[in-house]
Tab-separated table of C-alpha atoms in Angstrom:
chain	number	residue	atom	x	y	z
A	1493	MET	CA	11.481	7.683	2.506
A	1494	PHE	CA	10.914	11.031	4.239
A	1495	LEU	CA	10.043	12.896	1.019
A	1496	THR	CA	8.197	9.946	-0.470
A	1497	GLY	CA	6.030	9.820	2.651
A	1498	PHE	CA	5.400	13.535	2.338
A	1499	ALA	CA	4.115	13.019	-1.200
A	1500	ALA	CA	1.951	10.015	-0.340
A	1501	LEU	CA	0.234	11.672	2.627
A	1502	ALA	CA	-0.443	14.935	0.810
A	1503	VAL	CA	-2.113	13.275	-2.191
A	1504	MET	CA	-4.905	11.465	-0.357
A	1505	PRO	CA	-6.798	14.496	1.036
A	1506	THR	CA	-6.832	16.120	-2.425
A	1507	LEU	CA	-8.423	13.220	-4.323
A	1508	PRO	CA	-12.073	13.963	-3.397
A	1509	ALA	CA	-11.637	17.592	-4.530
A	1510	ALA	CA	-9.924	16.463	-7.741
A	1511	ALA	CA	-12.710	13.991	-8.514
A	1512	ARG	CA	-15.341	16.672	-7.912
A	1513	ASP	CA	-13.503	19.230	-10.077
A	1514	LEU	CA	-13.207	16.748	-12.944
A	1515	ASP	CA	-16.893	15.729	-12.683
A	1516	GLY	CA	-15.951	12.209	-11.667
A	1517	VAL	CA	-17.263	11.703	-8.136
A	1518	SER	CA	-19.023	8.506	-9.231
A	1519	LEU	CA	-15.631	7.189	-10.356
A	1520	TYR	CA	-13.889	8.045	-7.084
A	1521	PRO	CA	-13.523	4.325	-6.168
A	1522	LEU	CA	-11.721	3.843	-9.484
A	1523	VAL	CA	-9.400	6.787	-8.770
A	1524	ALA	CA	-8.472	5.240	-5.427
A	1525	GLY	CA	-8.529	1.669	-6.716
A	1526	SER	CA	-6.402	2.188	-9.823
A	1527	PHE	CA	-3.431	2.991	-7.607
A	1528	VAL	CA	-3.957	-0.261	-5.739
A	1529	ALA	CA	-4.485	-2.287	-8.914
A	1530	ALA	CA	-1.232	-1.052	-10.410
A	1531	SER	CA	0.666	-1.775	-7.188
A	1532	LEU	CA	0.063	-5.442	-7.951
A	1533	LEU	CA	2.106	-5.146	-11.132
A	1534	GLY	CA	4.759	-2.988	-9.483
A	1535	GLY	CA	5.096	-5.376	-6.556
A	1536	VAL	CA	5.574	-8.446	-8.744
A	1537	LEU	CA	8.165	-6.741	-10.931
A	1538	GLY	CA	9.958	-5.200	-7.963
A	1539	GLY	CA	10.132	-8.479	-6.051
A	1540	TYR	CA	11.560	-10.468	-8.948
A	1541	TRP	CA	13.980	-7.668	-9.836
A	1542	SER	CA	15.171	-7.390	-6.224
A	1543	ASP	CA	15.867	-11.113	-5.912
A	1544	ARG	CA	17.803	-11.178	-9.170
A	1545	SER	CA	19.981	-8.078	-8.875
A	1546	GLY	CA	19.395	-6.465	-5.475
A	1547	ALA	CA	16.970	-3.821	-4.310
A	1548	ARG	CA	18.726	-0.695	-5.636
A	1549	ARG	CA	17.630	-0.830	-9.267
A	1550	PRO	CA	13.875	-1.314	-8.737
A	1551	LEU	CA	14.027	1.333	-6.019
A	1552	ALA	CA	15.641	3.808	-8.419
A	1553	ALA	CA	13.155	3.001	-11.183
A	1554	GLY	CA	10.251	3.379	-8.772
A	1555	VAL	CA	11.141	6.820	-7.457
A	1556	VAL	CA	11.894	8.177	-10.932
A	1557	LEU	CA	8.556	6.910	-12.214
A	1558	ALA	CA	6.808	8.507	-9.233
A	1559	VAL	CA	7.953	11.966	-10.356
A	1560	VAL	CA	6.564	11.440	-13.865
A	1561	THR	CA	3.209	10.195	-12.629
A	1562	LEU	CA	2.668	13.155	-10.307
A	1563	VAL	CA	3.063	15.490	-13.295
A	1564	ILE	CA	0.585	13.412	-15.310
A	1565	SER	CA	-1.975	13.613	-12.508
A	1566	ALA	CA	-1.442	17.343	-12.018
A	1567	ALA	CA	-2.127	18.038	-15.693
A	1568	SER	CA	-5.357	16.004	-15.754
A	1569	THR	CA	-8.094	17.394	-17.982
A	1570	SER	CA	-10.469	14.491	-17.320
A	1571	ILE	CA	-11.116	11.956	-14.604
A	1572	TRP	CA	-9.645	9.268	-16.854
A	1573	GLN	CA	-6.281	11.018	-17.059
A	1574	LEU	CA	-6.255	11.226	-13.272
A	1575	VAL	CA	-7.000	7.498	-13.153
A	1576	ALA	CA	-4.090	6.856	-15.538
A	1577	GLY	CA	-1.767	8.974	-13.410
A	1578	ARG	CA	-2.774	7.148	-10.257
A	1579	PHE	CA	-2.309	3.795	-12.038
A	1580	LEU	CA	1.275	4.604	-13.009
A	1581	ASP	CA	1.924	5.954	-9.527
A	1582	GLY	CA	0.733	2.605	-8.189
A	1583	VAL	CA	3.306	0.773	-10.316
A	1584	ALA	CA	6.011	3.002	-8.856
A	1585	ALA	CA	4.739	2.580	-5.289
A	1586	GLY	CA	4.626	-1.206	-5.604
A	1587	MET	CA	8.232	-1.348	-6.784
A	1588	VAL	CA	9.434	0.971	-4.023
A	1589	ALA	CA	7.576	-0.816	-1.193
A	1590	VAL	CA	8.801	-4.273	-2.177
A	1591	SER	CA	12.364	-3.022	-2.727
A	1592	ILE	CA	12.549	-1.493	0.743
A	1593	ASN	CA	11.199	-4.593	2.508
A	1594	THR	CA	13.520	-6.804	0.472
A	1595	ALA	CA	16.520	-4.620	1.328
A	1596	ILE	CA	15.703	-4.919	5.034
A	1597	GLY	CA	15.397	-8.689	4.706
A	1598	GLN	CA	18.693	-8.968	2.827
A	1599	ALA	CA	20.753	-6.560	4.927
A	1600	TYR	CA	19.551	-6.951	8.536
A	1601	PRO	CA	19.544	-9.916	10.935
A	1602	ASP	CA	16.170	-10.972	12.315
A	1603	ARG	CA	16.701	-9.201	15.648
A	1604	LEU	CA	17.132	-5.822	13.929
A	1605	ARG	CA	14.474	-6.069	11.246
A	1606	GLY	CA	11.705	-4.853	13.541
A	1607	ARG	CA	13.711	-1.747	14.415
A	1608	ALA	CA	14.504	-1.108	10.754
A	1609	LEU	CA	10.805	-1.246	9.886
A	1610	ALA	CA	10.036	1.051	12.822
A	1611	LEU	CA	12.639	3.506	11.517
A	1612	MET	CA	10.878	3.498	8.147
A	1613	SER	CA	7.651	4.362	9.981
A	1614	THR	CA	9.228	7.243	11.909
A	1615	CYS	CA	10.241	8.817	8.603
A	1616	TRP	CA	6.527	9.503	8.115
A	1617	ILE	CA	5.991	11.480	11.332
A	1618	VAL	CA	7.119	14.929	10.170
A	1619	PRO	CA	5.479	14.503	6.735
A	1620	SER	CA	2.263	13.531	8.506
A	1621	LEU	CA	2.383	16.738	10.541
A	1622	ALA	CA	2.904	19.024	7.574
A	1623	GLY	CA	1.794	17.182	4.440
A	1624	PRO	CA	-1.988	16.666	4.759
A	1625	PRO	CA	-2.841	20.025	6.400
A	1626	LEU	CA	-0.620	21.901	3.946
A	1627	ALA	CA	-2.185	20.039	1.023
A	1628	GLY	CA	-5.645	20.911	2.352
A	1629	LEU	CA	-4.737	24.598	2.584
A	1630	VAL	CA	-3.193	24.668	-0.888
A	1631	THR	CA	-6.276	22.943	-2.323
A	1632	ALA	CA	-8.588	25.430	-0.596
A	1633	TRP	CA	-6.564	28.547	-1.507
A	1634	TRP	CA	-5.347	27.598	-4.992
A	1635	SER	CA	-5.979	24.197	-6.542
A	1636	TRP	CA	-5.390	20.517	-6.042
A	1637	ARG	CA	-3.192	20.703	-9.163
A	1638	VAL	CA	-0.694	22.873	-7.304
A	1639	VAL	CA	-0.390	20.098	-4.719
A	1640	PHE	CA	0.547	17.520	-7.376
A	1641	TYR	CA	3.036	19.808	-9.114
A	1642	GLY	CA	4.648	20.730	-5.801
A	1643	LEU	CA	4.939	17.081	-4.798
A	1644	ALA	CA	6.581	16.267	-8.131
A	1645	ALA	CA	9.236	18.892	-7.404
A	1646	LEU	CA	9.836	17.473	-3.908
A	1647	THR	CA	9.928	13.857	-5.081
A	1648	LEU	CA	12.527	14.783	-7.673
A	1649	ILE	CA	15.094	15.144	-4.867
A	1650	PRO	CA	15.038	11.506	-3.650
A	1651	ALA	CA	14.765	10.308	-7.250
A	1652	LEU	CA	18.022	12.057	-8.185
A	1653	ALA	CA	19.665	10.925	-4.935
A	1654	VAL	CA	18.852	7.244	-5.497
A	1655	VAL	CA	19.998	7.312	-9.121
A	1656	THR	CA	23.253	9.039	-8.130
A	1657	MET	CA	23.947	6.502	-5.374
A	1658	LEU	CA	23.278	3.634	-7.767
A	1659	ARG	CA	25.733	4.996	-10.314
A	1660	GLN	CA	28.377	5.416	-7.603
A	1661	LYS	CA	27.819	1.822	-6.533
A	1662	ARG	CA	28.396	0.637	-10.075
A	1663	ARG	CA	31.725	2.487	-10.189
A	1664	GLU	CA	32.815	0.893	-6.910
A	1665	GLN	CA	31.967	-2.552	-8.226
A	1666	HIS	CA	34.288	-2.083	-11.212
A	1667	GLU	CA	37.356	-0.739	-9.341
A	1668	GLY	CA	40.344	-3.080	-9.281
A	1669	PRO	CA	40.868	-6.870	-9.464
A	1670	GLU	CA	39.777	-7.516	-5.875
A	1671	GLU	CA	36.364	-6.035	-6.559
A	1672	ARG	CA	36.039	-8.022	-9.781
A	1673	GLU	CA	37.018	-11.226	-7.964
A	1674	GLY	CA	34.409	-10.502	-5.307
A	1675	ASN	CA	31.794	-9.920	-7.980
A	1676	GLU	CA	32.678	-13.208	-9.664
A	1677	ARG	CA	32.286	-15.080	-6.367
A	1678	GLN	CA	28.964	-13.379	-5.813
A	1679	GLU	CA	27.767	-14.244	-9.316
A	1680	GLY	CA	28.796	-17.872	-8.774
A	1681	GLN	CA	26.854	-17.991	-5.544
A	1682	GLU	CA	23.833	-16.457	-7.290
A	1683	ARG	CA	24.011	-19.133	-9.992
A	1684	GLN	CA	24.038	-21.852	-7.312
A	1685	GLU	CA	20.987	-20.296	-5.677
A	1686	MET	CA	19.138	-19.937	-8.982
A	1687	ASP	CA	17.283	-23.229	-8.612
A	1688	GLU	CA	16.035	-22.189	-5.169
A	1689	ARG	CA	14.612	-18.929	-6.401
A	1690	PRO	CA	11.073	-18.547	-7.612
A	1691	PRO	CA	10.510	-18.847	-11.363
A	1692	ARG	CA	10.413	-15.664	-13.332
A	1693	PRO	CA	6.904	-14.281	-13.083
A	1694	ALA	CA	5.070	-14.034	-16.374
A	1695	LEU	CA	4.640	-10.395	-17.217
A	1696	LEU	CA	1.316	-11.171	-18.831
A	1697	VAL	CA	0.063	-12.724	-15.580
A	1698	ALA	CA	0.929	-9.608	-13.597
A	1699	ILE	CA	-0.655	-7.370	-16.241
A	1700	ALA	CA	-3.780	-9.544	-16.318
A	1701	VAL	CA	-4.156	-9.288	-12.539
A	1702	SER	CA	-3.713	-5.512	-12.590
A	1703	LEU	CA	-6.161	-5.191	-15.475
A	1704	GLY	CA	-8.667	-7.384	-13.689
A	1705	ALA	CA	-8.363	-5.272	-10.563
A	1706	ALA	CA	-8.892	-2.057	-12.521
A	1707	LEU	CA	-11.923	-3.459	-14.363
A	1708	ALA	CA	-13.430	-4.637	-11.094
A	1709	GLN	CA	-12.953	-1.189	-9.566
A	1710	PHE	CA	-14.700	0.443	-12.521
A	1711	GLY	CA	-17.455	-2.152	-12.432
A	1712	VAL	CA	-18.451	-1.349	-8.867
A	1713	SER	CA	-18.529	2.413	-9.555
A	1714	GLY	CA	-21.978	2.129	-11.121
A	1715	TRP	CA	-25.137	0.071	-10.946
A	1716	ASP	CA	-26.152	-0.909	-14.478
A	1717	VAL	CA	-25.567	-3.673	-17.016
A	1718	ARG	CA	-22.381	-2.129	-18.448
A	1719	HIS	CA	-20.750	-1.791	-15.039
A	1720	ALA	CA	-21.870	-5.298	-14.106
A	1721	LEU	CA	-20.143	-6.727	-17.189
A	1722	PHE	CA	-16.904	-4.927	-16.337
A	1723	ALA	CA	-17.092	-6.192	-12.755
A	1724	VAL	CA	-17.641	-9.797	-13.879
A	1725	GLY	CA	-14.798	-9.585	-16.410
A	1726	GLY	CA	-12.418	-8.132	-13.840
A	1727	LEU	CA	-13.380	-10.752	-11.275
A	1728	ALA	CA	-12.812	-13.535	-13.814
A	1729	LEU	CA	-9.286	-12.289	-14.540
A	1730	LEU	CA	-8.497	-12.133	-10.824
A	1731	VAL	CA	-9.840	-15.627	-10.145
A	1732	VAL	CA	-7.819	-17.141	-13.003
A	1733	PHE	CA	-4.500	-15.306	-12.652
A	1734	ALA	CA	-4.136	-14.004	-9.067
A	1735	PRO	CA	-3.414	-17.431	-7.487
A	1736	ARG	CA	-0.287	-17.693	-9.668
A	1737	LEU	CA	1.253	-14.748	-7.830
A	1738	LEU	CA	0.608	-16.097	-4.327
A	1739	PRO	CA	2.077	-19.027	-2.334
A	1740	ARG	CA	0.196	-22.286	-2.484
A	1741	GLY	CA	-2.294	-22.585	0.336
A	1742	THR	CA	-2.935	-18.863	0.648
A	1743	TRP	CA	-6.721	-19.158	0.220
A	1744	THR	CA	-6.901	-21.954	2.817
A	1745	ALA	CA	-4.607	-20.117	5.284
A	1746	ALA	CA	-1.988	-22.880	5.310
A	1747	ARG	CA	0.451	-22.410	8.162
A	1748	GLY	CA	3.496	-20.260	7.600
A	1749	LEU	CA	3.938	-17.872	4.697
A	1750	PRO	CA	0.551	-18.601	3.022
A	1751	ALA	CA	-1.401	-17.673	6.161
A	1752	THR	CA	0.778	-14.599	6.685
A	1753	VAL	CA	0.103	-13.445	3.133
A	1754	LEU	CA	-3.658	-13.944	3.554
A	1755	LEU	CA	-3.690	-11.985	6.827
A	1756	ARG	CA	-1.918	-9.071	5.168
A	1757	GLY	CA	-4.607	-8.964	2.509
A	1758	LEU	CA	-7.461	-9.013	5.031
A	1759	CYS	CA	-5.978	-6.327	7.297
A	1760	SER	CA	-4.893	-4.022	4.480
A	1761	GLY	CA	-8.199	-4.382	2.669
A	1762	ALA	CA	-10.152	-3.290	5.720
A	1763	TYR	CA	-7.794	-0.476	6.697
A	1764	PHE	CA	-7.482	1.209	3.320
A	1765	THR	CA	-11.200	0.900	2.641
A	1766	LEU	CA	-11.861	2.775	5.858
A	1767	GLU	CA	-9.206	5.315	4.873
A	1768	ALA	CA	-10.956	5.835	1.517
A	1769	PHE	CA	-14.539	6.158	2.773
A	1770	VAL	CA	-14.037	8.243	5.929
A	1771	PRO	CA	-12.574	11.244	3.982
A	1772	LEU	CA	-15.399	10.885	1.453
A	1773	LEU	CA	-17.915	10.973	4.310
A	1774	LEU	CA	-16.267	14.034	5.830
A	1775	ASP	CA	-16.050	15.889	2.505
A	1776	HIS	CA	-19.417	15.104	0.924
A	1777	GLU	CA	-21.771	14.623	3.882
A	1778	ARG	CA	-20.276	16.598	6.736
A	1779	ARG	CA	-18.727	19.344	4.580
A	1780	VAL	CA	-15.585	19.279	6.696
A	1781	PRO	CA	-12.836	21.609	5.374
A	1782	GLY	CA	-9.982	19.878	3.590
A	1783	VAL	CA	-7.453	21.037	6.164
A	1784	LEU	CA	-9.343	19.194	8.926
A	1785	THR	CA	-9.521	16.039	6.840
A	1786	GLY	CA	-5.783	16.419	6.358
A	1787	LEU	CA	-5.359	16.518	10.122
A	1788	ALA	CA	-7.105	13.144	10.335
A	1789	PHE	CA	-4.469	11.708	7.985
A	1790	THR	CA	-1.794	13.376	10.110
A	1791	GLY	CA	-3.113	11.767	13.273
A	1792	ALA	CA	-3.311	8.381	11.555
A	1793	ALA	CA	0.282	8.562	10.307
A	1794	ILE	CA	1.576	9.536	13.739
A	1795	ALA	CA	-0.454	6.761	15.360
A	1796	TRP	CA	0.906	4.185	12.897
A	1797	ALA	CA	4.516	5.285	13.484
A	1798	ALA	CA	4.092	5.359	17.269
A	1799	SER	CA	2.469	1.941	17.330
A	1800	SER	CA	5.187	0.520	15.103
A	1801	TRP	CA	7.851	1.935	17.437
A	1802	VAL	CA	6.132	0.404	20.460
A	1803	GLN	CA	5.977	-3.055	18.892
A	1804	SER	CA	9.674	-2.912	17.940
A	1805	ARG	CA	10.980	-1.561	21.260
A	1806	LEU	CA	8.576	-2.351	24.080
A	1807	LEU	CA	6.737	-5.384	22.712
A	1808	ASP	CA	9.570	-7.073	20.818
A	1809	HIS	CA	9.390	-10.028	23.235
A	1810	TRP	CA	5.764	-10.705	22.302
A	1811	PRO	CA	5.030	-13.463	19.790
A	1812	ARG	CA	4.332	-11.616	16.569
A	1813	HIS	CA	1.078	-13.388	15.819
A	1814	ARG	CA	-0.259	-11.983	19.111
A	1815	LEU	CA	0.626	-8.482	17.951
A	1816	VAL	CA	-1.524	-9.204	14.900
A	1817	VAL	CA	-4.423	-10.189	17.172
A	1818	ALA	CA	-4.028	-6.996	19.199
A	1819	GLY	CA	-3.900	-4.917	16.031
A	1820	THR	CA	-7.059	-6.454	14.593
A	1821	GLY	CA	-8.863	-5.786	17.868
A	1822	LEU	CA	-8.091	-2.072	17.554
A	1823	MET	CA	-9.218	-2.096	13.930
A	1824	VAL	CA	-12.589	-3.628	14.841
A	1825	LEU	CA	-12.991	-0.802	17.343
A	1826	ALA	CA	-12.147	1.706	14.609
A	1827	ALA	CA	-14.831	0.310	12.289
A	1828	VAL	CA	-17.393	0.627	15.077
A	1829	ILE	CA	-16.347	4.232	15.759
A	1830	ALA	CA	-16.627	5.073	12.052
A	1831	GLY	CA	-20.117	3.590	11.992
A	1832	ILE	CA	-21.144	5.702	14.971
A	1833	GLY	CA	-19.724	8.719	13.146
A	1834	THR	CA	-22.403	8.380	10.449
A	1835	VAL	CA	-25.134	9.346	12.926
A	1836	PRO	CA	-26.081	12.993	12.111
A	1837	SER	CA	-26.183	14.065	15.772
A	1838	VAL	CA	-22.662	12.760	16.431
A	1839	PRO	CA	-19.773	15.234	15.904
A	1840	ALA	CA	-17.846	14.835	12.658
A	1841	PHE	CA	-14.550	14.321	14.467
A	1842	THR	CA	-15.879	10.961	15.702
A	1843	ALA	CA	-15.578	9.460	12.224
A	1844	ALA	CA	-12.219	11.178	11.739
A	1845	SER	CA	-10.896	9.643	14.971
A	1846	SER	CA	-11.586	6.157	13.606
A	1847	MET	CA	-8.669	6.639	11.201
A	1848	VAL	CA	-6.320	7.177	14.140
A	1849	VAL	CA	-7.554	4.095	16.003
A	1850	ALA	CA	-7.291	1.966	12.861
A	1851	ALA	CA	-3.729	3.220	12.304
A	1852	LEU	CA	-2.789	2.163	15.831
A	1853	GLY	CA	-3.953	-1.332	14.946
A	1854	MET	CA	-2.110	-1.426	11.636
A	1855	GLY	CA	1.047	-0.144	13.328
A	1856	LEU	CA	1.012	-3.338	15.366
A	1857	ALA	CA	-0.223	-5.773	12.726
A	1858	ALA	CA	1.569	-4.685	9.532
A	1859	PRO	CA	5.209	-4.784	10.780
A	1860	ALA	CA	4.524	-8.041	12.625
A	1861	LEU	CA	3.206	-9.627	9.437
A	1862	THR	CA	6.160	-8.336	7.411
A	1863	LEU	CA	8.596	-9.819	9.925
A	1864	LEU	CA	6.707	-13.110	9.942
A	1865	SER	CA	6.868	-13.258	6.146
A	1866	LEU	CA	10.635	-12.683	6.181
A	1867	SER	CA	11.116	-15.335	8.878
A	1868	HIS	CA	9.178	-17.843	6.751
A	1869	SER	CA	11.287	-17.059	3.650
A	1870	PRO	CA	14.481	-18.956	2.758
A	1871	ALA	CA	17.635	-16.988	2.036
A	1872	GLY	CA	17.650	-15.310	-1.346
A	1873	ARG	CA	13.853	-15.274	-1.658
A	1874	GLN	CA	12.924	-12.283	0.463
A	1875	GLY	CA	11.918	-10.478	-2.704
A	1876	HIS	CA	9.495	-13.282	-3.546
A	1877	ALA	CA	7.940	-13.098	-0.074
A	1878	SER	CA	7.751	-9.300	-0.169
A	1879	SER	CA	6.140	-9.444	-3.602
A	1880	ALA	CA	3.550	-11.960	-2.371
A	1881	MET	CA	2.768	-9.727	0.601
A	1882	GLN	CA	2.375	-6.701	-1.657
A	1883	THR	CA	0.156	-8.671	-4.039
A	1884	ALA	CA	-2.040	-9.909	-1.192
A	1885	GLN	CA	-2.229	-6.412	0.275
A	1886	ASN	CA	-3.439	-4.982	-3.001
A	1887	LEU	CA	-5.825	-7.850	-3.720
A	1888	GLY	CA	-7.255	-7.387	-0.248
A	1889	GLN	CA	-7.775	-3.695	-0.857
A	1890	ILE	CA	-9.379	-4.320	-4.239
A	1891	THR	CA	-11.688	-7.009	-2.875
A	1892	VAL	CA	-12.826	-5.179	0.237
A	1893	ILE	CA	-13.135	-1.741	-1.348
A	1894	GLY	CA	-14.890	-3.372	-4.308
A	1895	LEU	CA	-17.478	-5.042	-2.088
A	1896	ALA	CA	-17.865	-1.857	-0.078
A	1897	SER	CA	-18.339	0.235	-3.215
A	1898	ALA	CA	-20.870	-2.236	-4.616
A	1899	ILE	CA	-22.923	-2.094	-1.414
A	1900	PHE	CA	-22.601	1.688	-1.241
A	1901	ASN	CA	-23.687	2.233	-4.851
A	1902	ALA	CA	-26.456	-0.350	-4.586
A	1903	LEU	CA	-27.983	1.432	-1.597
A	1904	LEU	CA	-27.722	4.769	-3.394
A	1905	GLY	CA	-29.321	3.232	-6.477
A	1906	PHE	CA	-32.306	2.135	-4.433
A	1907	GLY	CA	-32.741	5.648	-3.073
A	1908	SER	CA	-31.374	5.025	0.402
A	1909	ASN	CA	-29.903	7.775	2.538
A	1910	ASP	CA	-26.201	8.334	1.829
A	1911	LEU	CA	-25.336	7.983	5.508
A	1912	LEU	CA	-26.901	4.510	5.509
A	1913	GLY	CA	-24.518	3.536	2.717
A	1914	TYR	CA	-21.507	4.652	4.735
A	1915	ALA	CA	-22.776	2.786	7.799
A	1916	ALA	CA	-23.143	-0.403	5.746
A	1917	VAL	CA	-19.571	-0.041	4.477
A	1918	PHE	CA	-18.134	0.324	7.969
A	1919	ALA	CA	-20.179	-2.645	9.195
A	1920	LEU	CA	-18.756	-4.750	6.370
A	1921	LEU	CA	-15.185	-4.033	7.511
A	1922	VAL	CA	-15.723	-5.924	10.763
A	1923	VAL	CA	-15.849	-9.229	8.844
A	1924	PRO	CA	-12.323	-9.361	7.293
A	1925	ILE	CA	-10.737	-7.860	10.410
A	1926	THR	CA	-12.322	-10.438	12.704
A	1927	LEU	CA	-11.331	-13.248	10.338
A	1928	ALA	CA	-7.716	-12.021	10.385
A	1929	GLY	CA	-7.679	-12.046	14.181
A	1930	LEU	CA	-9.026	-15.605	14.305
A	1931	LEU	CA	-6.470	-16.910	11.763
A	1932	ALA	CA	-3.437	-15.114	13.224
A	1933	VAL	CA	-2.182	-18.219	15.046
A	1934	ARG	CA	-1.670	-19.959	11.686
A	1935	ALA	CA	0.986	-17.368	10.775
A	1936	ARG	CA	2.942	-18.103	13.939
A	1937	GLY	CA	6.701	-18.062	13.498
A	1938	GLY	CA	9.512	-19.334	15.632
A	1939	ASP	CA	9.099	-16.606	18.292
């Protein structure tokens, strides 16, 4: 998790420079969105795989794939190859995220799950201190390609470690009659639980949702008939197939897991849209050096980890749906700060600080929602719940960033000032965040 976090945090500050170098600034939303679209597919596959055979195998497959995709992105000769690399990286990230959450749900009692999630967050602190600023310096001194190649070399270490541990586990499972007898009992129990598990997800459904998300992201990157057709086609695929990957009642915020899944989508959509547009504002309008943008990501990662630690240690007696309300309140404040940061006379660090405030809110809301989803899940179906949460998170990101990109490009198409477009995007984010805060009580667990 430590090295994976290092890779994830270092990539984000380099994407605007990569898009500019490859003459694809207009497709920047697609570069960011393709990762999210592919996470849908990775999350569905990882969740089903984890429920059927444990979390180790999808985790191993995810980290190995991550190494390959970083090399593909580093070698990009066009913006479309970078999009492809980010898409495959999204598949890997979706598998890894769902596998980790499923492992926590399977291995820890409810009273320790919050601390386990907080520990995962603390693994990001040191990477957040070094990763983004170092990536900004490397991009400024050499090239963004060096960042991707270097991250591939670093990510290779956890990939080899996970694969080695998995192979050792297989050996242990085949040593002696006692182990075989234990495996037979476990397999018998799994067969008894088979009817309680979710049906095998159709691979074509997951692919259709990911394809629809990618088409929608491309559609909102321009303002003409061709882009409009892609956007409509992508939206149609999402409307038809996405509900099959979510619990019934998600769109109506039915109490329990459906409401929890919907809240994750709303919060994540708003947060990651802000995280995509603030660096773009700093790079293209304020001409802020990449190393300073990297520091904003550093501050956000530290804030998220610190907030997650606080909710697991100092606020663990709070009802979790109230932590969601508190988190959404901070995120509304962050959107307002980002909007103020578009005013030319306001210092650039104002917009950058909004990322830190938003991360404080997500550090409260995201772990609380994950714990609520696990508490609403029957035994043996944590992978299903984690997959639904990952799917909703990615759908939320696609929807919100898609609407934001459409508004942004529409204003640019009508000749409006670029800063007005950014202000409109940040104003839009207040809507899903406020809705999440109002619906939080419907996700209430047995706190």
